[in-house]
Coordinates of C-alpha atoms and ligand atoms in Angstrom, one line a residue:
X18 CA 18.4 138.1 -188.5
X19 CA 16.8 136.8 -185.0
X20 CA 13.5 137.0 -187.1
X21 CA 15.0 134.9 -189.8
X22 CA 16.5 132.5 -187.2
X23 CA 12.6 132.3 -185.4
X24 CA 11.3 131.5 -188.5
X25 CA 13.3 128.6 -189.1
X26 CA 13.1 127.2 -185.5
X27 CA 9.6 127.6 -186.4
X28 CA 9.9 125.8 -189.2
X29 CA 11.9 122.8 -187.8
X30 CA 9.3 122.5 -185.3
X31 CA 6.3 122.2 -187.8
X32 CA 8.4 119.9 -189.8
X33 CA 9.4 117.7 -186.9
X34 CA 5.6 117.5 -185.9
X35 CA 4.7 116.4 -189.6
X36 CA 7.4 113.7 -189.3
X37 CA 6.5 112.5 -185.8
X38 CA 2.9 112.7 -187.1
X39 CA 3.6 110.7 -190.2
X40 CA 5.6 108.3 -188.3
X41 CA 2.9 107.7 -185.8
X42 CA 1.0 106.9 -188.6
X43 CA 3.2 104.9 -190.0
X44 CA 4.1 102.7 -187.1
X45 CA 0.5 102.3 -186.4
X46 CA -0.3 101.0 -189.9
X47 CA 2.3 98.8 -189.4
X48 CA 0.7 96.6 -186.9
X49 CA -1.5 95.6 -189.2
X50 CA 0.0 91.7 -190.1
X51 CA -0.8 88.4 -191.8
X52 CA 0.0 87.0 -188.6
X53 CA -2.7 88.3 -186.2
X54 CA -5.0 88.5 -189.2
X55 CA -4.8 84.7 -189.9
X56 CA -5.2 84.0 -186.2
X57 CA -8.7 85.5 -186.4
X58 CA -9.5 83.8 -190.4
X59 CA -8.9 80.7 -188.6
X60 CA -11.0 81.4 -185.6
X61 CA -14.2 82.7 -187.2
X62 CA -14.0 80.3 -189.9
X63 CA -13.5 77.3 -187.9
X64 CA -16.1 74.2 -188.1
X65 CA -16.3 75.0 -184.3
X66 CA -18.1 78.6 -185.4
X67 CA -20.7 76.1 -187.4
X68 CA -20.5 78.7 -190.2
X69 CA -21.7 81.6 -188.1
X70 CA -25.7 81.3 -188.5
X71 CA -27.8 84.0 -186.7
X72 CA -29.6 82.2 -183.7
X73 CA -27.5 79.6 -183.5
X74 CA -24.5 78.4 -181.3
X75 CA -22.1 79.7 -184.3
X76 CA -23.6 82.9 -183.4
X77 CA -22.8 83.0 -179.9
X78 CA -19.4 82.3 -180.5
X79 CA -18.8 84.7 -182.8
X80 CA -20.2 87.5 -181.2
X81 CA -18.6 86.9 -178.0
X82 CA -14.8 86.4 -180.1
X83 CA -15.7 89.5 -181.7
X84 CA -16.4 91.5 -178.3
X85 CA -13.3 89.8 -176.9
X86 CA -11.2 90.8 -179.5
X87 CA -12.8 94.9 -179.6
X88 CA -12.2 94.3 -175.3
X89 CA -8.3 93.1 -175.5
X90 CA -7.7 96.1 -178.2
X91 CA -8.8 98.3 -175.3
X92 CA -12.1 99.5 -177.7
X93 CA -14.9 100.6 -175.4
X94 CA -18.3 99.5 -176.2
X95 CA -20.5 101.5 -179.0
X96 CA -23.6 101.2 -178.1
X97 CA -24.1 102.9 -174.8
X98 CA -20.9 101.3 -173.1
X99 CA -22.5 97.4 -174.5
X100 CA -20.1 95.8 -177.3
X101 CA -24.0 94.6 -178.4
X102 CA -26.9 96.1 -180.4
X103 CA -29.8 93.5 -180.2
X104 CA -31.9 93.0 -183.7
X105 CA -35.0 91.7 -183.4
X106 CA -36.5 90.4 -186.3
X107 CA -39.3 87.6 -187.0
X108 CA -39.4 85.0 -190.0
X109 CA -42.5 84.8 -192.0
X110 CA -43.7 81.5 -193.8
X111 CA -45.7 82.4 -196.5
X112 CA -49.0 80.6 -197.2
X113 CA -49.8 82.1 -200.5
X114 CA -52.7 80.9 -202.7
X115 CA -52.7 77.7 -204.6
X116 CA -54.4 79.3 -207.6
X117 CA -55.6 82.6 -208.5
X118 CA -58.1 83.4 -210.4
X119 CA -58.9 87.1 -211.8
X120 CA -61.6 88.2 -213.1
X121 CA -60.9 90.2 -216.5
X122 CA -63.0 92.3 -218.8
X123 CA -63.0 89.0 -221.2
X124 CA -62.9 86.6 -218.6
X125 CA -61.1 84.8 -215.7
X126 CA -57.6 84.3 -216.0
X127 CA -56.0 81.5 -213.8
X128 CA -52.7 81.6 -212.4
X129 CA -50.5 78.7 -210.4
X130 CA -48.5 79.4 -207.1
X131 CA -44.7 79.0 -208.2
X132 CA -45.6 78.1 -212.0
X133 CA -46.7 81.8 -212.6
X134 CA -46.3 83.9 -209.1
X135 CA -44.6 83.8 -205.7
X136 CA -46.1 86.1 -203.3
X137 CA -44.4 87.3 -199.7
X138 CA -45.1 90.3 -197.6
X139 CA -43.2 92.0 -194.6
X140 CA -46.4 92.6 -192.7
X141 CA -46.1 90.8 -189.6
X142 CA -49.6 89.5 -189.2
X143 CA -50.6 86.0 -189.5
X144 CA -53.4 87.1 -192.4
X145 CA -53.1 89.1 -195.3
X146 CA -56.6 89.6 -196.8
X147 CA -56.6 91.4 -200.4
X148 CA -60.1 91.7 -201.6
X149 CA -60.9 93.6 -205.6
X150 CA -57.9 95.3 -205.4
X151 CA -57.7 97.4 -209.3
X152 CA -54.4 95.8 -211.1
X153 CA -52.4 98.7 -212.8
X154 CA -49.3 98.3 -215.2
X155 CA -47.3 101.2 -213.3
X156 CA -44.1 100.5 -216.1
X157 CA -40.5 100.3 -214.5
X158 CA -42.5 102.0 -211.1
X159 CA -40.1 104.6 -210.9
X160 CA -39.6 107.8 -209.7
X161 CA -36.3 109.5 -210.0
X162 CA -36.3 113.4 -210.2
X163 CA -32.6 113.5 -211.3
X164 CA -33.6 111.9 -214.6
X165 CA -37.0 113.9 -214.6
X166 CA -39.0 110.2 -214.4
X167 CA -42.6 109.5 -212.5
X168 CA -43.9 106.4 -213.5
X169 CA -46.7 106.8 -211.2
X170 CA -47.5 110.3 -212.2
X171 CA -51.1 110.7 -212.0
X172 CA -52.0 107.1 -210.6
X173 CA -54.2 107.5 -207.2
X174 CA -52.4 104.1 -205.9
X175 CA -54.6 103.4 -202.6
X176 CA -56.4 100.3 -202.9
X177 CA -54.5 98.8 -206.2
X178 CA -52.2 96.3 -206.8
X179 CA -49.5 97.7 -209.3
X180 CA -47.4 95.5 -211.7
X181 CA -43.9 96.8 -212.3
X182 CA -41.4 95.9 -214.8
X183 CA -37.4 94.7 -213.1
X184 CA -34.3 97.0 -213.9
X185 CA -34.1 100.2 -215.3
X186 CA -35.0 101.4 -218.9
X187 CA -30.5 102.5 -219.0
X188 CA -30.0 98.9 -218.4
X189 CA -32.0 97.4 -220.8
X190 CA -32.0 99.9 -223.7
X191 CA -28.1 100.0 -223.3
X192 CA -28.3 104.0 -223.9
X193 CA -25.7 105.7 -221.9
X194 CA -27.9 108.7 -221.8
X195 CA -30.6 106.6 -220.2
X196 CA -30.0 106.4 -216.4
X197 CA -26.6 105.4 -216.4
X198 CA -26.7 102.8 -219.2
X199 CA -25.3 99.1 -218.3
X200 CA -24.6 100.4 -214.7
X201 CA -27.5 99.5 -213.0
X202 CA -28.9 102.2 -210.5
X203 CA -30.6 100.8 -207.8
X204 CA -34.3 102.3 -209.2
X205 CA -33.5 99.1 -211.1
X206 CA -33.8 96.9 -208.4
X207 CA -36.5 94.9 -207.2
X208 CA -36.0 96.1 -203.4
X209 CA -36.8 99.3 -204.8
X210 CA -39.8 98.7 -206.4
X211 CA -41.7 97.3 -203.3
X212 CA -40.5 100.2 -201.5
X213 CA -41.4 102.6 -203.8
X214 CA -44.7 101.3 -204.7
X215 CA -45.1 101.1 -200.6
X216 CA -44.5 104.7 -201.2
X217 CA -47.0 105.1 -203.0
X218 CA -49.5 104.1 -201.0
X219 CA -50.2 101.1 -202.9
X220 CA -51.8 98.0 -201.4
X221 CA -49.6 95.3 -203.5
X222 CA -47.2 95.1 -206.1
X223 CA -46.0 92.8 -208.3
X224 CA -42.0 92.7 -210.0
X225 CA -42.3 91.4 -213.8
X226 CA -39.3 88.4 -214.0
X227 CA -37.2 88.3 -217.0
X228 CA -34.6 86.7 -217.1
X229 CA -32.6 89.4 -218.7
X230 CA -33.5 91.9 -216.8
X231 CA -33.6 90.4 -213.2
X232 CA -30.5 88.5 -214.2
X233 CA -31.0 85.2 -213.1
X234 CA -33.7 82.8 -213.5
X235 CA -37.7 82.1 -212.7
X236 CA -35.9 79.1 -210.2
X237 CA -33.8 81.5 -208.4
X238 CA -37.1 83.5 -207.0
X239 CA -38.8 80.2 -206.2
X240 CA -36.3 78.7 -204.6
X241 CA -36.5 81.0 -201.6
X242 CA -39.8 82.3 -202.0
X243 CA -40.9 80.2 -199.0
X244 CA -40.1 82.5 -196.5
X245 CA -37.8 85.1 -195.4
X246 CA -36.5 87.2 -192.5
X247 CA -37.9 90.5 -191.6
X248 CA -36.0 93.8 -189.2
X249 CA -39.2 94.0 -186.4
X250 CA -40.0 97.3 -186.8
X251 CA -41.9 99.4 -184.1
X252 CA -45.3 99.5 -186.5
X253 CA -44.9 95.8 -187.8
X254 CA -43.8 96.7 -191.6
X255 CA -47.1 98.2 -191.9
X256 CA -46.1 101.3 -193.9
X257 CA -44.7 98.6 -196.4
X258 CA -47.2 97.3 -199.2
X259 CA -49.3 93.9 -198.0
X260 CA -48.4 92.5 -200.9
X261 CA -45.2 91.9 -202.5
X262 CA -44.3 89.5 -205.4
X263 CA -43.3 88.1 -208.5
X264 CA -45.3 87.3 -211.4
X265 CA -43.6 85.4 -214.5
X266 CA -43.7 87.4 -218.2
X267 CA -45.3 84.8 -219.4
X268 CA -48.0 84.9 -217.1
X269 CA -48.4 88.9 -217.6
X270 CA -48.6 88.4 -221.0
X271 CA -51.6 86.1 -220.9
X272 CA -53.0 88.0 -218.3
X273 CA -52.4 91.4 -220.4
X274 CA -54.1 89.6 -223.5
X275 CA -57.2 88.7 -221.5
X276 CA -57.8 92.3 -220.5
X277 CA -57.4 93.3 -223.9
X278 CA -53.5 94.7 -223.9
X279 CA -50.1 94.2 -225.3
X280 CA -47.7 93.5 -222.9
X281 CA -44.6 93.5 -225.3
X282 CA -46.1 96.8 -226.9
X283 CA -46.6 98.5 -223.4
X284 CA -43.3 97.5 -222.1
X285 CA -41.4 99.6 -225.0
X286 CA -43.6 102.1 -223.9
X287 CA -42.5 101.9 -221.3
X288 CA -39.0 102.6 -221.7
X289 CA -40.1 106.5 -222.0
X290 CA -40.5 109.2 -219.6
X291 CA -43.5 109.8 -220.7
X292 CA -45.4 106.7 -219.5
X293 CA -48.7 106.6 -218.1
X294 CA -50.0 103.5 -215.9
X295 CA -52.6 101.3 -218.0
X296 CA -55.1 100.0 -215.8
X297 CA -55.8 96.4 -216.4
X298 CA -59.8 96.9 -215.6
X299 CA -59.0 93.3 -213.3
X300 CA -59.4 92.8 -209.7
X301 CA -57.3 90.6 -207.9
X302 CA -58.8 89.4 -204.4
X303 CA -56.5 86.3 -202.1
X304 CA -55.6 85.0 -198.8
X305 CA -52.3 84.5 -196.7
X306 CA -51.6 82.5 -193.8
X307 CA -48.7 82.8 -192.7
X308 CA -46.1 81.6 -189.8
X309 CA -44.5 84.0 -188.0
X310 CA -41.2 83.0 -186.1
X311 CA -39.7 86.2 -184.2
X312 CA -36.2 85.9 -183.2
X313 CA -33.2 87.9 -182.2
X314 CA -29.4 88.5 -183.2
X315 CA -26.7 90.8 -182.4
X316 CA -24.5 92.9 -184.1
X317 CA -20.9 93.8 -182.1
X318 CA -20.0 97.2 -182.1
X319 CA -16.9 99.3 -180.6
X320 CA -15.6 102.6 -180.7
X321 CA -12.2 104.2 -180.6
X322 CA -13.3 108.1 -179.2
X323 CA -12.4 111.0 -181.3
X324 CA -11.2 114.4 -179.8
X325 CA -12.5 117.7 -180.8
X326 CA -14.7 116.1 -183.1
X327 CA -15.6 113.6 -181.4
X328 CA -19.6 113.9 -182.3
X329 CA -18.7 112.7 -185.5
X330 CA -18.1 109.3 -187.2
X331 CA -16.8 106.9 -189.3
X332 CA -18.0 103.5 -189.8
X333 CA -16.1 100.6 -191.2
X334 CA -18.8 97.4 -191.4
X335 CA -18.1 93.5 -192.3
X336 CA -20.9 91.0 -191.7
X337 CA -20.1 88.5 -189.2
X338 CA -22.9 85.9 -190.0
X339 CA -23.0 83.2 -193.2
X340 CA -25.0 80.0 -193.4
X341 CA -24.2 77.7 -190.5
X342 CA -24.7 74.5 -191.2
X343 CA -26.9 73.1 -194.5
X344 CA -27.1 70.5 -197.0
X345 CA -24.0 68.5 -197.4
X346 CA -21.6 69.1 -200.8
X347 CA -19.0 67.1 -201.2
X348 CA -19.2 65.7 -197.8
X349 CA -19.2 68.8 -196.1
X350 CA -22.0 70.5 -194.4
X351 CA -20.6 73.5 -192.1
X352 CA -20.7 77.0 -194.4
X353 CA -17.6 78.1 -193.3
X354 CA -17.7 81.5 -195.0
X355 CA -14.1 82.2 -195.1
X356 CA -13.8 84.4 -197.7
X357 CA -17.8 85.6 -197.3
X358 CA -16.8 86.9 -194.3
X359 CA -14.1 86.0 -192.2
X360 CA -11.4 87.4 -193.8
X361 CA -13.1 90.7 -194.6
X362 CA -14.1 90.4 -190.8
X363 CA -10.5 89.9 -189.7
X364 CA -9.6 92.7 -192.2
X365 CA -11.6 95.1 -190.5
X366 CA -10.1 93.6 -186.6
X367 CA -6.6 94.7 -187.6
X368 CA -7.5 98.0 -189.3
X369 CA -8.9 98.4 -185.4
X370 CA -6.0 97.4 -184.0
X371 CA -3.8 99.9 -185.8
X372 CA -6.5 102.9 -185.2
X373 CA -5.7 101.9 -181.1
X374 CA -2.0 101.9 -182.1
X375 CA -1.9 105.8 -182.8
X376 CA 0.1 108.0 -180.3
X377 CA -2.1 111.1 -181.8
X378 CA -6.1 110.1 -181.2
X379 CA -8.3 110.4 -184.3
X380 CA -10.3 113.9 -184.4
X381 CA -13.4 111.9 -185.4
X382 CA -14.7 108.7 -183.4
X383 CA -14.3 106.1 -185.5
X384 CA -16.8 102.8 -185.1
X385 CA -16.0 99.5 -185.7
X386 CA -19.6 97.3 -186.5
X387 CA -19.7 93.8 -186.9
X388 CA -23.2 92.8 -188.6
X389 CA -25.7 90.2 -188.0
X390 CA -27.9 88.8 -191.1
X391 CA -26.4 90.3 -194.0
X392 CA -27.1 86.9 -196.0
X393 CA -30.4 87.1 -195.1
X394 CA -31.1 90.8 -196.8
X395 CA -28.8 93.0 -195.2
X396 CA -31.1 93.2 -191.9
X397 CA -28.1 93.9 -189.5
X398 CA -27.1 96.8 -191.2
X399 CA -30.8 98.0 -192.0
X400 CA -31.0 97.9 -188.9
X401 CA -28.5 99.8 -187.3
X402 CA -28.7 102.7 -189.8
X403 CA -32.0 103.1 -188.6
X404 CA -30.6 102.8 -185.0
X405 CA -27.4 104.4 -185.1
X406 CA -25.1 104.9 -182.3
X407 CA -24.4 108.0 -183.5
X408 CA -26.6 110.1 -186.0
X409 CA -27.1 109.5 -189.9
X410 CA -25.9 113.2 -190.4
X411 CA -22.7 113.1 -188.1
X412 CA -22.0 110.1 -189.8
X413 CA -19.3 110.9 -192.2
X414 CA -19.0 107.9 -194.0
X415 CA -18.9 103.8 -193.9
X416 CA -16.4 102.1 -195.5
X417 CA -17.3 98.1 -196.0
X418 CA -15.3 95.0 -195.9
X419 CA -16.9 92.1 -197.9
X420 CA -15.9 88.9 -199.8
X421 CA -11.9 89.1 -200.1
X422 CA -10.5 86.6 -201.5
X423 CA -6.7 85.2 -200.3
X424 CA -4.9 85.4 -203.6
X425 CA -2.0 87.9 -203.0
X426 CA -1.0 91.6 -203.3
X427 CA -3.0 93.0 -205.8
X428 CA -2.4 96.2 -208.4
X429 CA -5.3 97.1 -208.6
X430 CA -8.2 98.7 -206.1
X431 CA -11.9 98.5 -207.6
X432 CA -14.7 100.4 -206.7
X433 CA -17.8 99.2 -206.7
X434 CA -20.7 101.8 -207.2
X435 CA -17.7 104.0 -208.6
X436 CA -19.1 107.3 -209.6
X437 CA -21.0 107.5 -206.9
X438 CA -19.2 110.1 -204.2
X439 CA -16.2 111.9 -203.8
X440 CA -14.9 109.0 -201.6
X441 CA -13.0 107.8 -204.8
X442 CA -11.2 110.4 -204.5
X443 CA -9.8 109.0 -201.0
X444 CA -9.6 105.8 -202.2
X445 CA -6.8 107.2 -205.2
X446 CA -4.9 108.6 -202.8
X447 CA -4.7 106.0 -200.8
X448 CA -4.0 103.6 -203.4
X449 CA -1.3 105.7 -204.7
X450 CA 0.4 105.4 -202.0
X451 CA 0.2 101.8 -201.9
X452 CA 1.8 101.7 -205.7
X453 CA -1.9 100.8 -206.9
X454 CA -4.3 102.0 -209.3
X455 CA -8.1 102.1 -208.6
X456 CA -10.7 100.9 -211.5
X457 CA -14.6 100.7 -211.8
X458 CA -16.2 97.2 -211.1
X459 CA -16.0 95.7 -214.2
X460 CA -19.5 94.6 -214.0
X461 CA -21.5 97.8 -213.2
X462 CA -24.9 95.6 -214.8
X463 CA -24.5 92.9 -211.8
X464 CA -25.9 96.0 -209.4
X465 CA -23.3 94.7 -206.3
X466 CA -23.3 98.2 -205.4
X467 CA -26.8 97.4 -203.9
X468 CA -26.3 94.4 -202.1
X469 CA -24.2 94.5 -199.3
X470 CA -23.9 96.1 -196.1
X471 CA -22.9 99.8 -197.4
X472 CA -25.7 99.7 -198.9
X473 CA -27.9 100.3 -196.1
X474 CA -25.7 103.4 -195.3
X475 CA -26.5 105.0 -198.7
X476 CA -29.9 104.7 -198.3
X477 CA -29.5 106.9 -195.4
X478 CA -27.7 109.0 -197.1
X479 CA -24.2 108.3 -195.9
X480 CA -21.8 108.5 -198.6
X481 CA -20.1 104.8 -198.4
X482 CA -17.9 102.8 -199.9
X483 CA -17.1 99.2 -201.6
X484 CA -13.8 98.4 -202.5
X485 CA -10.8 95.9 -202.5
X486 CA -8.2 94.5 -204.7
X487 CA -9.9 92.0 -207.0
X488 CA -8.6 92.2 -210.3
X489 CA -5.3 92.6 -211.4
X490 CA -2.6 90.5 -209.6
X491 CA 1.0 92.2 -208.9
X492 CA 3.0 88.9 -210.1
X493 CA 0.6 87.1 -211.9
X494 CA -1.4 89.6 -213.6
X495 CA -5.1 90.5 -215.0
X496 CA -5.7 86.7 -216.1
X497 CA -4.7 85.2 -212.8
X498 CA -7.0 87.4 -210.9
X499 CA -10.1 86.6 -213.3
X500 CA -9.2 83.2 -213.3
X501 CA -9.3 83.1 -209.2
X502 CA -12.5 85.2 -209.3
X503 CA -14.3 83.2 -211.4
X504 CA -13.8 80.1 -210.1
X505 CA -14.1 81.4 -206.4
X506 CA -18.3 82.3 -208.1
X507 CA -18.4 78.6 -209.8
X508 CA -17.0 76.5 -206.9
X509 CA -16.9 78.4 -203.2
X510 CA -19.4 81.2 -203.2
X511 CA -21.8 80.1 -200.6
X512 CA -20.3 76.4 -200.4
X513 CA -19.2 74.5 -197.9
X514 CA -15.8 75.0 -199.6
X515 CA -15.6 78.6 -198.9
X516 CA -12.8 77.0 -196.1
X517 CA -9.5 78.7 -195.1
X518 CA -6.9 76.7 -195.9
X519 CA -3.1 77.4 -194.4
X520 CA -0.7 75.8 -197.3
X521 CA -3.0 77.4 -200.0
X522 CA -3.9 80.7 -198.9
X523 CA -2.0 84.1 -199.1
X524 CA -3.0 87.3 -197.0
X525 CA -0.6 89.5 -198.5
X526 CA -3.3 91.7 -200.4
X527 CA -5.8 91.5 -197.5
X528 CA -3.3 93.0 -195.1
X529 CA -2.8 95.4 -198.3
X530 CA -6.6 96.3 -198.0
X531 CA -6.7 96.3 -194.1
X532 CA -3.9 99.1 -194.6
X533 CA -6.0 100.7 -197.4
X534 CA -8.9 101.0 -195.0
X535 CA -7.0 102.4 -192.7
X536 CA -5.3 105.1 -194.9
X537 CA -9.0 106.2 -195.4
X538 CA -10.8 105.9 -192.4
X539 CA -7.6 108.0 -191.0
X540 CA -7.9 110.8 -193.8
X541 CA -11.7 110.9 -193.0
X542 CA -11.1 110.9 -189.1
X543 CA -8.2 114.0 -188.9
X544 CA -10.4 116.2 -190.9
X545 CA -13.5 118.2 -190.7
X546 CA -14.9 118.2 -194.3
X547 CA -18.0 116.1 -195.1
X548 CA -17.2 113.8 -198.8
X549 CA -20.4 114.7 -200.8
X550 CA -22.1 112.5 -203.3
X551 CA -21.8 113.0 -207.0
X552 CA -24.7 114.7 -208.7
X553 CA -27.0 112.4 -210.6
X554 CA -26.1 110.0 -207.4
X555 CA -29.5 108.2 -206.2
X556 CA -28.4 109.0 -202.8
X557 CA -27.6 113.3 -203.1
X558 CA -30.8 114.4 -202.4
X559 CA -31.1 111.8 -199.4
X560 CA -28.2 113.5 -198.0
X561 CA -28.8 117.1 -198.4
X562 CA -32.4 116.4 -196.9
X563 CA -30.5 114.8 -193.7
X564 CA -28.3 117.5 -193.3
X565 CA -30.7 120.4 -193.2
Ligands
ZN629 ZN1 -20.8 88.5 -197.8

């Protein structure tokens, strides 16, 4: 009897814990409002935050709003006590080569700057000096043990220039057995290649366009091909390739014809696992001058401490930066980068405020990161997993904000990159909870998964996520939402109209997602298990290698 009567005081008190600890939850989640979330939308994309371009007087005051706002949530700083992690980085101008001219078995073959190839490199050095480097067709140049693929098998790539084909033979066959069929893996993207030809040892490689297969047009890569932005690293990018580029299909076919080949025959080939790189029998030999521009930005970083596990961490990330001011559309020349990123940004600011708002500290530290240059290439973020506060394999996950759009409370959560790791599992539960349902990215061919900030994390190897409610509308339904989307691409994606607008604008499914964020970073923070990626993920054997 007094045992019985233990038992249940026992009982009562485990149950009253569990209540107190849900309700701490609870009221802590409930801080997160439209309110305090619009106050920030407003701030960051005011025309007085001049669209938020690294370098720039935007960028001053956005980094110091964002430290203000980590300071007055009572968030100490991440990085050593500093709210601040300085990224240096330097801009190269290329000065590529008017004309080329290669010297094939059956002739030279000439080639025009922009017409046929753009050429860049990440080697900070003011000349780049290629002389008779071998030109080798090294297929789609890739090499991915999970689908028991080595397009380089065999090839001795020191000294050679390989040419590479975009996207991945799933992707362009359409064969769900091949890769992962439409969904694009990110062995089909062109960052891949030059890394993995850099790998290689090669000394230059250059991406084949098509249009299908890189998914926009020749005009797209020229357009930008003048310079870019480049993460300083401590050996100047040397271990990268010295040259990088594009090269038209046209041009590769002529070129391929000269030295005797069929371009359109080898590509089919291919397409198999069996491939072996063709050697073209053609040297290519050119010089770069180029400009070199080093500069420095900052991404804002706090952390809420954890308790017994306190070693470990979560990171949520939203890009703080967008284009600052630029040509003027429609009489309006400040990128205010409302949706690309201030709400996401101000998303992420109220998920911190309800982590401070819990009676019962997180197990985990959790990390809030606010990232420089994403626009640029994801440097910010490239950056800091390189140079984590905390290490890659103590990092338990990331969970990034990006591109929410103020159209209401959504039904729906999709995943982007879904498939990939046991975090959609989280994500479910969460959504459940929120009366929602989660779904793949419609468009798994677009490769999104690949280009933004998470991204940088799952190179690492940390399992991370990509989500938000984007396509199915609680009112208005699966047409409204497309509708919204698709005219948020045509008209505001990286426009001057990307503005916040008060009369127009409804945070109702961002404070949704805020909440959603939170429900996972809190799952992820109270316990001790490690989410794993799924096998035939690109990322697995990244992670396993890490956590050795
Ligand atoms: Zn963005």
């Amino acid at each position: 009897m007094k045992l019985k009567f233990a038992s249940v005081i026992i009982l009562l008190a485990i149950l009253a814990s569990c209540n107190q600890k849900a309700s701490d939850l609870q009221q802590a989640e409930n801080t997160i409002n439209a309110t305090d979330m619009e106050k920030h939308v407003i701030a960051l994309a005011s025309d007085e935050f001049l669209g938020r371009q690294p370098f720039t007087e935007g960028e001053v005051k956005t980094v110091n709003y964002l430290r203000s706002v980590f300071e007055n949530l009572g968030l100490e700083g991440a990085n050593n006590g500093s709210y601040f992690q300085e990224v240096p980085m330097v801009e190269i101008t290329f000065g590529s080569p008017e004309k080329l001219e290669l010297k094939s078995p059956n002739g030279i073959v000439e080639l025009e700057l922009i017409k046929d190839y753009v050429f860049s490199t990440s080697h900070v050095k003011e000349q780049i000096n290629i002389e008779n480097s071998e030109l080798v067709f090294a297929g789609y140049g890739i090499v991915a043990p999970e689908f028991n693929r080595n397009d380089y098998e065999g090839l001795d790539c020191k000294g050679k220039t390989v040419l590479v084909l975009v996207n991945d033979p799933g992707l362009m066959t359409q064969d769900p057995m091949i890769f992962n069929g439409n969904a694009m893996t990110y062995y089909g993207r062109w960052t891949y290649k030059y890394e993995e030809a850099a790998r290689q040892g090669a000394t230059g490689v250059l991406v084949i366009h098509d249009t299908k297969g890189a998914g926009y047009p020749w005009e797209v890569i020229t357009n930008t091909a003048d310079n870019k932005l480049f993460v300083q690293s401590e050996d100047g990018n040397l271990s990268n390739c010295e040259l990088n580029g594009w090269i038209t299909d046209e041009a590769t076919s002529r070129l391929f014809e000269q030295c005797g080949l069929n371009f359109k025959e080898l590509s089919e080939k291919a397409l198999s696992s069996e491939f072996i790189p063709v050697s073209l029998n053609t040297m290519i030999s050119l010089t770069m001058n180029n400009k070199l521009r080093y500069a420095s930005s900052k991404n804002v970083l706090a952390m809420l401490k954890g308790t017994d596990l306190a070693d470990e961490c979560i990171v949520y990330t939203a890009h703080w930066d967008h284009f600052g001011v630029g040509p003027i559309m429609n009489g309006d020349s400040i990128y205010n980068g409302a949706a690309d990123n201030g709400i996401p940004l101000a998303s992420m600011l109220e998920t911190a405020k309800a982590f401070t708002n819990l009676k019962q500290k997180p197990r985990r530290s959790v990390i809030f990161l606010a990232i420089t240059a994403e626009e640029t290439g994801l440097l910010g973020s490239k950056y800091y997993a390189e140079h984590p506060v905390m290490p890659v394999q103590k990092t338990v996950a990331n969970l990034n904000y990006e591109l929410f759009l103020p159209i209401g409370r959504m039904k729906d959560v999709t995943i982007t990159g879904f498939g990939q790791s046991e975090l959609d599992g989280y994500v479910e539960e969460a959504a459940k909870e929120q009366d929602r349902y989660i779904m793949a990215d419609p468009f798994p061919e677009n490769g999104m998964y690949y280009r933004s900030d998470h991204f940088s994390f799952a190179k690492m190897g940390v399992p991370s996520l990509f989500v938000k409610g984007w396509s199915d509308h609680r009112e208005k339904g699966k047409e409204f939402a497309t509708l919204k989307v698709n005219d948020y691409w045509a008209t505001t994606y990286h426009k001057p109209s990307d503005e916040y607008d008060t009369a127009t604008a409804d945070l109702a499914g961002n404070v949704e997602d805020a909440k959603l964020f939170f429900k996972i970073g809190i799952k992820l923070a109270m316990e001790n298990y490690y989410p794993k990626w799924s096998e035939g993920s690109e990322f697995k054997a990244i992670r396993e290698k890490s956590m050795k």
